[in-house]
């Protein structure tokens, strides 16, 4: 099932095909759960100064992508629930298609992984560092002082400061 598509790098025939000088087209599946818009796709057609919107059914979106990928636009990236399909055309008109499998995560997993992941800092919290204790950023047991946590995140070890750790 198609989730989104992006067309870029218009060919010389793009204006003849569409009637307007589009530079980019984005198509995406409507996320609304209502039955009325469940199989609807939204499209946005960009010119230099304007954007035009249009709605498609799933079949119309599929037909549009198949018809114009590599012809009206030289680049097209289609994302489905299982893979990412990249279609590219060169100046001679030769079309190449590349497929890349995508990881299948639920939306809930994606958000929870991004917000609750463990941060990878140069200096880890819990390991006491003498100069940070002297500056008042850490306590003697290696815990970062709450009011100084922003400063702790900013610290980058330079070659000189490595000697003090």
Coordinates of N, CA and C in Angstrom, one line a residue:
X1 N 0.8 -1.2 0.0 CA 0.0 0.0 0.0 C 0.9 1.2 0.0
X2 N 0.6 2.2 -0.9 CA 1.4 3.4 -1.0 C 1.0 4.3 0.2
X3 N 2.1 4.9 0.8 CA 1.9 5.8 1.9 C 2.2 7.3 1.4
X4 N 3.2 7.4 0.6 CA 3.5 8.8 0.1 C 4.4 8.7 -1.2
X5 N 4.4 9.8 -2.0 CA 5.2 9.8 -3.1 C 5.7 11.3 -3.3
X6 N 6.9 11.4 -3.8 CA 7.4 12.8 -4.1 C 8.1 12.7 -5.5
X7 N 7.6 13.6 -6.3 CA 8.2 13.8 -7.7 C 9.0 15.1 -7.7
X8 N 10.3 15.0 -8.2 CA 11.1 16.1 -8.3 C 11.9 16.1 -9.6
X9 N 12.6 17.2 -9.9 CA 13.4 17.3 -11.1 C 12.5 17.1 -12.4
X10 N 11.7 18.1 -12.7 CA 10.8 18.0 -13.8 C 11.5 17.9 -15.1
X11 N 11.0 17.1 -16.1 CA 11.6 17.0 -17.4 C 11.2 18.1 -18.3
X12 N 11.7 18.2 -19.5 CA 11.3 19.3 -20.4 C 9.9 19.2 -20.8
X13 N 9.3 18.0 -20.8 CA 7.9 17.9 -21.2 C 6.9 18.0 -20.1
X14 N 7.3 18.3 -18.9 CA 6.4 18.5 -17.8 C 5.4 19.5 -18.0
X15 N 5.7 20.7 -18.5 CA 4.7 21.7 -18.7 C 3.7 21.3 -19.8
X16 N 4.2 20.6 -20.8 CA 3.3 20.2 -21.8 C 2.3 19.2 -21.3
X17 N 2.7 18.3 -20.4 CA 1.9 17.2 -19.9 C 0.8 17.8 -18.9
X18 N 1.2 18.7 -18.0 CA 0.3 19.2 -17.0 C -0.3 20.5 -17.3
X19 N 0.3 21.3 -18.2 CA -0.2 22.6 -18.5 C 0.3 23.7 -17.6
X20 N 1.1 23.4 -16.6 CA 1.7 24.3 -15.7 C 3.1 23.9 -15.4
X21 N 4.0 24.8 -15.1 CA 5.4 24.5 -14.9 C 5.7 24.0 -13.5
X22 N 5.2 22.8 -13.2 CA 5.4 22.3 -11.8 C 6.8 21.9 -11.6
X23 N 7.3 22.2 -10.4 CA 8.7 21.8 -10.0 C 8.8 20.6 -9.1
X24 N 7.6 20.4 -8.4 CA 7.6 19.3 -7.4 C 6.1 18.9 -7.2
X25 N 5.9 17.6 -6.9 CA 4.6 17.1 -6.6 C 4.8 16.1 -5.4
X26 N 3.9 16.3 -4.4 CA 3.9 15.5 -3.2 C 2.5 14.8 -3.1
X27 N 2.5 13.5 -2.9 CA 1.2 12.8 -2.7 C 1.4 12.0 -1.4
X28 N 0.3 12.0 -0.6 CA 0.3 11.3 0.6 C -1.1 10.8 1.0
X29 N -1.1 9.7 1.7 CA -2.3 9.0 2.1 C -2.9 9.9 3.2
X30 N -4.2 10.1 3.1 CA -4.9 10.9 4.1 C -5.0 10.1 5.4
X31 N -4.5 10.7 6.5 CA -4.4 9.9 7.8 C -5.7 9.9 8.5
X32 N -6.7 10.5 8.0 CA -8.0 10.5 8.7 C -8.6 9.1 8.8
X33 N -9.1 8.7 10.0 CA -9.7 7.4 10.1 C -11.1 7.2 9.6
X34 N -11.8 8.3 9.2 CA -13.2 8.2 8.8 C -13.3 7.5 7.6
X35 N -14.4 6.8 7.4 CA -14.7 5.9 6.2 C -14.7 6.8 5.0
X36 N -15.2 8.0 5.1 CA -15.3 8.9 3.9 C -13.9 9.2 3.3
X37 N -12.9 9.3 4.1 CA -11.6 9.7 3.6 C -10.5 8.6 3.7
X38 N -11.0 7.4 4.0 CA -10.0 6.3 4.3 C -9.1 6.0 3.2
X39 N -9.6 5.9 2.0 CA -8.8 5.5 0.8 C -8.5 6.7 -0.1
X40 N -8.4 7.9 0.5 CA -8.2 9.1 -0.2 C -6.7 9.5 -0.1
X41 N -6.2 10.1 -1.1 CA -4.9 10.6 -1.2 C -4.9 12.1 -1.5
X42 N -4.1 12.8 -0.8 CA -4.0 14.2 -1.1 C -2.7 14.5 -1.9
X43 N -2.8 15.4 -2.9 CA -1.6 15.8 -3.7 C -1.4 17.3 -3.6
X44 N -0.2 17.7 -3.7 CA 0.2 19.1 -3.7 C 1.1 19.3 -4.9
X45 N 0.7 20.1 -5.8 CA 1.5 20.4 -7.0 C 2.1 21.8 -6.8
X46 N 3.5 21.9 -6.9 CA 4.2 23.1 -6.6 C 4.7 23.7 -7.9
X47 N 4.5 25.1 -8.1 CA 5.2 25.8 -9.1 C 6.1 26.7 -8.4
X48 N 6.8 27.7 -9.0 CA 7.7 28.6 -8.4 C 7.1 29.4 -7.2
X49 N 5.8 29.8 -7.5 CA 5.2 30.7 -6.5 C 3.9 30.2 -6.0
X50 N 3.3 29.1 -6.5 CA 2.0 28.7 -6.0 C 2.0 27.2 -5.7
X51 N 1.0 26.8 -5.0 CA 0.8 25.3 -4.7 C -0.6 25.0 -4.9
X52 N -0.9 23.9 -5.6 CA -2.3 23.5 -5.9 C -2.5 22.2 -5.3
X53 N -3.7 22.0 -4.7 CA -4.1 20.7 -4.1 C -5.1 20.0 -4.9
X54 N -5.1 18.7 -4.8 CA -6.0 17.8 -5.5 C -6.1 16.5 -4.7
X55 N -7.3 15.9 -4.8 CA -7.6 14.6 -4.1 C -7.6 13.5 -5.1
X56 N -7.1 12.3 -4.7 CA -7.1 11.1 -5.5 C -7.7 10.0 -4.7
X57 N -8.3 9.0 -5.4 CA -8.6 7.7 -4.8 C -7.3 6.9 -4.8
X58 N -7.2 5.8 -4.2 CA -6.1 4.9 -4.2 C -5.7 4.5 -5.6
X59 N -6.7 4.2 -6.4 CA -6.4 3.7 -7.8 C -5.9 4.8 -8.6
X60 N -6.5 6.0 -8.5 CA -6.0 7.2 -9.3 C -4.6 7.6 -8.9
X61 N -4.2 7.5 -7.6 CA -2.9 7.8 -7.1 C -1.9 6.8 -7.7
X62 N -2.3 5.5 -7.7 CA -1.4 4.5 -8.3 C -1.2 4.7 -9.8
X63 N -2.2 5.0 -10.5 CA -2.1 5.3 -11.9 C -1.2 6.5 -12.2
X64 N -1.4 7.6 -11.4 CA -0.6 8.8 -11.6 C 0.8 8.5 -11.4
X65 N 1.2 7.8 -10.3 CA 2.6 7.5 -10.0 C 3.2 6.6 -11.1
X66 N 2.5 5.6 -11.6 CA 3.0 4.7 -12.7 C 3.2 5.5 -14.0
X67 N 2.3 6.4 -14.3 CA 2.3 7.1 -15.5 C 3.5 8.2 -15.6
X68 N 3.7 8.9 -14.4 CA 4.6 10.0 -14.5 C 5.9 9.8 -13.8
X69 N 6.2 8.7 -13.2 CA 7.5 8.4 -12.6 C 8.5 8.2 -13.7
X70 N 9.5 9.0 -13.8 CA 10.6 8.8 -14.8 C 10.3 9.4 -16.1
X71 N 9.0 9.9 -16.3 CA 8.7 10.5 -17.6 C 8.5 12.0 -17.4
X72 N 7.5 12.5 -16.7 CA 7.2 13.9 -16.5 C 8.2 14.4 -15.5
X73 N 8.6 13.6 -14.5 CA 9.6 14.0 -13.5 C 10.7 13.0 -13.5
X74 N 12.0 13.4 -13.4 CA 13.1 12.5 -13.5 C 13.3 11.7 -12.2
X75 N 12.9 12.3 -11.1 CA 13.1 11.6 -9.8 C 11.7 11.3 -9.2
X76 N 11.5 10.2 -8.6 CA 10.3 9.9 -7.9 C 10.6 8.9 -6.8
X77 N 10.2 9.2 -5.5 CA 10.4 8.4 -4.4 C 9.0 8.0 -3.9
X78 N 8.7 6.7 -3.9 CA 7.5 6.2 -3.4 C 7.7 5.4 -2.1
X79 N 7.0 5.7 -1.1 CA 7.2 5.0 0.2 C 5.9 4.1 0.4
X80 N 6.1 2.9 0.6 CA 5.0 2.0 0.9 C 5.2 1.5 2.4
X81 N 4.3 0.6 2.8 CA 4.5 0.1 4.2 C 5.6 -0.9 4.3
X82 N 6.1 -1.4 3.2 CA 7.2 -2.4 3.2 C 8.5 -2.0 2.5
X83 N 8.4 -1.0 1.6 CA 9.6 -0.7 0.9 C 9.6 0.8 0.5
X84 N 10.8 1.3 0.0 CA 10.9 2.6 -0.6 C 11.4 2.4 -2.0
X85 N 10.7 2.9 -2.9 CA 11.0 2.7 -4.4 C 11.4 4.0 -4.9
X86 N 12.7 4.1 -5.5 CA 13.2 5.3 -6.1 C 13.3 5.1 -7.6
X87 N 12.7 5.9 -8.4 CA 12.7 5.9 -9.8 C 13.5 7.1 -10.3
X88 N 14.5 6.8 -11.1 CA 15.3 7.9 -11.7 C 15.5 7.8 -13.2
X89 N 15.5 8.9 -13.9 CA 15.7 8.9 -15.3 C 16.8 9.9 -15.6
X90 N 17.7 9.5 -16.6 CA 18.8 10.3 -17.0 C 18.4 11.2 -18.2
X91 N 19.4 11.9 -18.7 CA 19.1 12.8 -19.8 C 18.7 12.0 -21.1
X92 N 19.2 10.8 -21.2 CA 18.9 10.0 -22.4 C 17.5 9.4 -22.3
X93 N 16.8 9.5 -21.1 CA 15.5 8.9 -21.0 C 15.5 7.5 -20.4
X94 N 16.7 7.0 -20.0 CA 16.8 5.6 -19.4 C 16.3 5.7 -18.0
X95 N 15.4 4.8 -17.6 CA 14.8 4.8 -16.3 C 15.3 3.6 -15.5
X96 N 15.7 4.0 -14.3 CA 16.2 2.9 -13.4 C 15.4 3.0 -12.1
X97 N 15.1 1.8 -11.6 CA 14.3 1.7 -10.4 C 15.1 1.0 -9.3
X98 N 15.1 1.6 -8.1 CA 15.8 1.0 -6.9 C 14.8 0.8 -5.8
X99 N 15.0 -0.4 -5.2 CA 14.0 -0.8 -4.1 C 14.8 -1.0 -2.9
X100 N 14.3 -0.5 -1.7 CA 15.0 -0.7 -0.5 C 13.9 -1.0 0.6
X101 N 14.1 -2.1 1.3 CA 13.1 -2.5 2.3 C 13.2 -1.6 3.5
X102 N 12.0 -1.3 4.1 CA 12.0 -0.5 5.2 C 11.6 -1.3 6.4
X103 N 12.0 -0.8 7.6 CA 11.7 -1.5 8.8 C 10.2 -1.3 9.1
X104 N 9.6 -2.3 9.6 CA 8.2 -2.2 9.8 C 7.9 -2.0 11.3
X105 N 7.8 -0.7 11.7 CA 7.5 -0.4 13.1 C 6.1 0.2 13.2
X106 N 5.4 0.0 14.3 CA 4.1 0.7 14.4 C 4.4 2.1 14.8
X107 N 3.4 3.0 14.6 CA 3.6 4.4 14.9 C 3.9 4.6 16.3
X108 N 3.3 3.8 17.2 CA 3.5 4.0 18.6 C 5.0 3.7 19.0
X109 N 5.6 2.6 18.4 CA 7.0 2.3 18.6 C 7.9 3.4 18.1
X110 N 7.6 3.9 17.0 CA 8.5 5.0 16.5 C 8.6 6.2 17.4
X111 N 7.4 6.6 17.9 CA 7.5 7.8 18.8 C 8.1 7.4 20.1
X112 N 7.8 6.3 20.7 CA 8.4 5.9 22.0 C 9.9 5.8 21.9
X113 N 10.4 5.2 20.8 CA 11.8 5.0 20.7 C 12.5 6.4 20.5
X114 N 11.9 7.3 19.8 CA 12.6 8.6 19.6 C 12.7 9.4 20.9
X115 N 11.7 9.4 21.8 CA 11.6 10.2 22.9 C 12.2 9.6 24.2
X116 N 12.3 8.3 24.3 CA 12.7 7.7 25.5 C 14.1 7.0 25.3
X117 N 14.8 7.3 24.3 CA 16.1 6.6 24.1 C 17.1 7.2 25.0
X118 N 18.2 6.4 25.2 CA 19.3 6.8 26.1 C 20.2 7.7 25.3
X119 N 20.5 8.9 25.8 CA 21.4 9.8 25.2 C 22.8 9.3 25.2
X120 N 23.6 9.5 24.2 CA 25.0 9.1 24.1 C 25.9 10.3 24.3
X121 N 26.2 10.7 25.5 CA 27.0 11.8 25.8 C 28.5 11.3 25.9
X122 N 29.4 12.3 25.7 CA 30.8 11.9 25.9 C 31.1 11.6 27.3
X123 N 30.6 12.4 28.2 CA 30.7 12.1 29.7 C 29.4 11.5 30.1
X124 N 29.4 10.3 30.7 CA 28.2 9.7 31.2 C 27.8 10.2 32.6
X125 N 26.5 10.3 32.8 CA 26.0 10.6 34.1 C 26.2 9.4 35.0
X126 N 26.7 9.6 36.2 CA 26.9 8.5 37.1 C 28.4 8.3 37.3
X127 N 29.2 8.7 36.4 CA 30.7 8.6 36.5 C 31.2 10.0 37.0
X128 N 31.7 10.1 38.2 CA 32.2 11.4 38.7 C 33.4 11.9 38.0
X129 N 33.4 13.1 37.6 CA 34.5 13.8 36.9 C 34.9 14.9 37.8
X130 N 36.2 14.9 38.2 CA 36.7 15.9 39.2 C 36.5 17.3 38.8
X131 N 36.7 17.7 37.6 CA 36.6 19.2 37.2 C 35.1 19.6 37.2
X132 N 34.2 18.6 36.9 CA 32.8 19.0 36.9 C 32.3 19.1 38.4
X133 N 32.9 18.3 39.3 CA 32.5 18.4 40.7 C 33.0 19.8 41.2
X134 N 34.2 20.2 40.8 CA 34.7 21.5 41.2 C 33.9 22.6 40.7
X135 N 33.3 22.5 39.5 CA 32.5 23.5 38.9 C 31.1 23.6 39.4
X136 N 30.7 22.5 40.1 CA 29.4 22.4 40.7 C 28.3 21.8 39.8
X137 N 28.8 21.2 38.7 CA 27.9 20.6 37.7 C 27.5 19.2 38.2
X138 N 28.4 18.5 38.9 CA 28.2 17.2 39.4 C 28.3 17.1 40.9
X139 N 27.7 16.2 41.5 CA 27.9 15.9 42.9 C 29.0 14.9 43.0
X140 N 29.5 14.6 44.2 CA 30.6 13.7 44.4 C 30.3 12.3 44.0
X141 N 29.0 11.9 44.0 CA 28.7 10.5 43.6 C 28.4 10.4 42.1
X142 N 28.6 11.5 41.3 CA 28.5 11.5 39.8 C 27.2 11.9 39.3
X143 N 26.3 12.4 40.2 CA 24.9 12.8 39.7 C 25.0 14.2 39.3
X144 N 24.4 14.5 38.1 CA 24.4 15.9 37.6 C 23.3 16.7 38.3
X145 N 23.7 17.9 38.8 CA 22.9 18.8 39.5 C 21.8 19.3 38.5
X146 N 20.5 19.2 38.9 CA 19.4 19.5 38.1 C 19.5 20.9 37.4
X147 N 19.9 21.9 38.1 CA 20.0 23.2 37.6 C 21.2 23.4 36.6
X148 N 22.1 22.5 36.6 CA 23.3 22.5 35.7 C 23.2 21.5 34.6
X149 N 22.1 20.9 34.4 CA 22.0 19.8 33.4 C 22.2 20.3 32.0
X150 N 21.6 21.5 31.7 CA 21.9 22.1 30.4 C 23.3 22.3 30.1
X151 N 24.1 22.8 31.1 CA 25.5 23.0 30.9 C 26.2 21.6 30.7
X152 N 25.8 20.6 31.4 CA 26.3 19.2 31.3 C 26.2 18.8 29.8
X153 N 25.0 19.0 29.2 CA 24.8 18.6 27.8 C 25.7 19.3 26.8
X154 N 26.1 20.5 27.2 CA 26.9 21.3 26.2 C 28.4 20.9 26.2
X155 N 28.8 20.2 27.2 CA 30.2 19.9 27.3 C 30.7 19.0 26.2
X156 N 31.8 19.4 25.5 CA 32.4 18.6 24.5 C 33.9 18.5 25.0
X157 N 34.5 17.3 24.9 CA 35.8 17.2 25.4 C 36.8 17.6 24.3
X158 N 37.6 18.6 24.6 CA 38.7 19.0 23.7 C 40.0 18.2 24.1
X159 N 41.0 18.2 23.2 CA 42.2 17.4 23.5 C 42.8 17.8 24.9
X160 N 42.7 19.1 25.3 CA 43.3 19.5 26.6 C 42.4 18.9 27.7
X161 N 41.1 18.9 27.6 CA 40.3 18.5 28.8 C 40.3 17.0 29.0
X162 N 40.8 16.2 28.0 CA 40.9 14.8 28.2 C 41.9 14.4 29.2
X163 N 42.9 15.3 29.5 CA 43.9 15.0 30.5 C 43.3 15.1 31.9
X164 N 42.3 15.8 32.1 CA 41.7 16.0 33.4 C 40.7 14.9 33.8
X165 N 40.3 14.1 32.9 CA 39.3 13.1 33.2 C 39.9 11.8 33.8

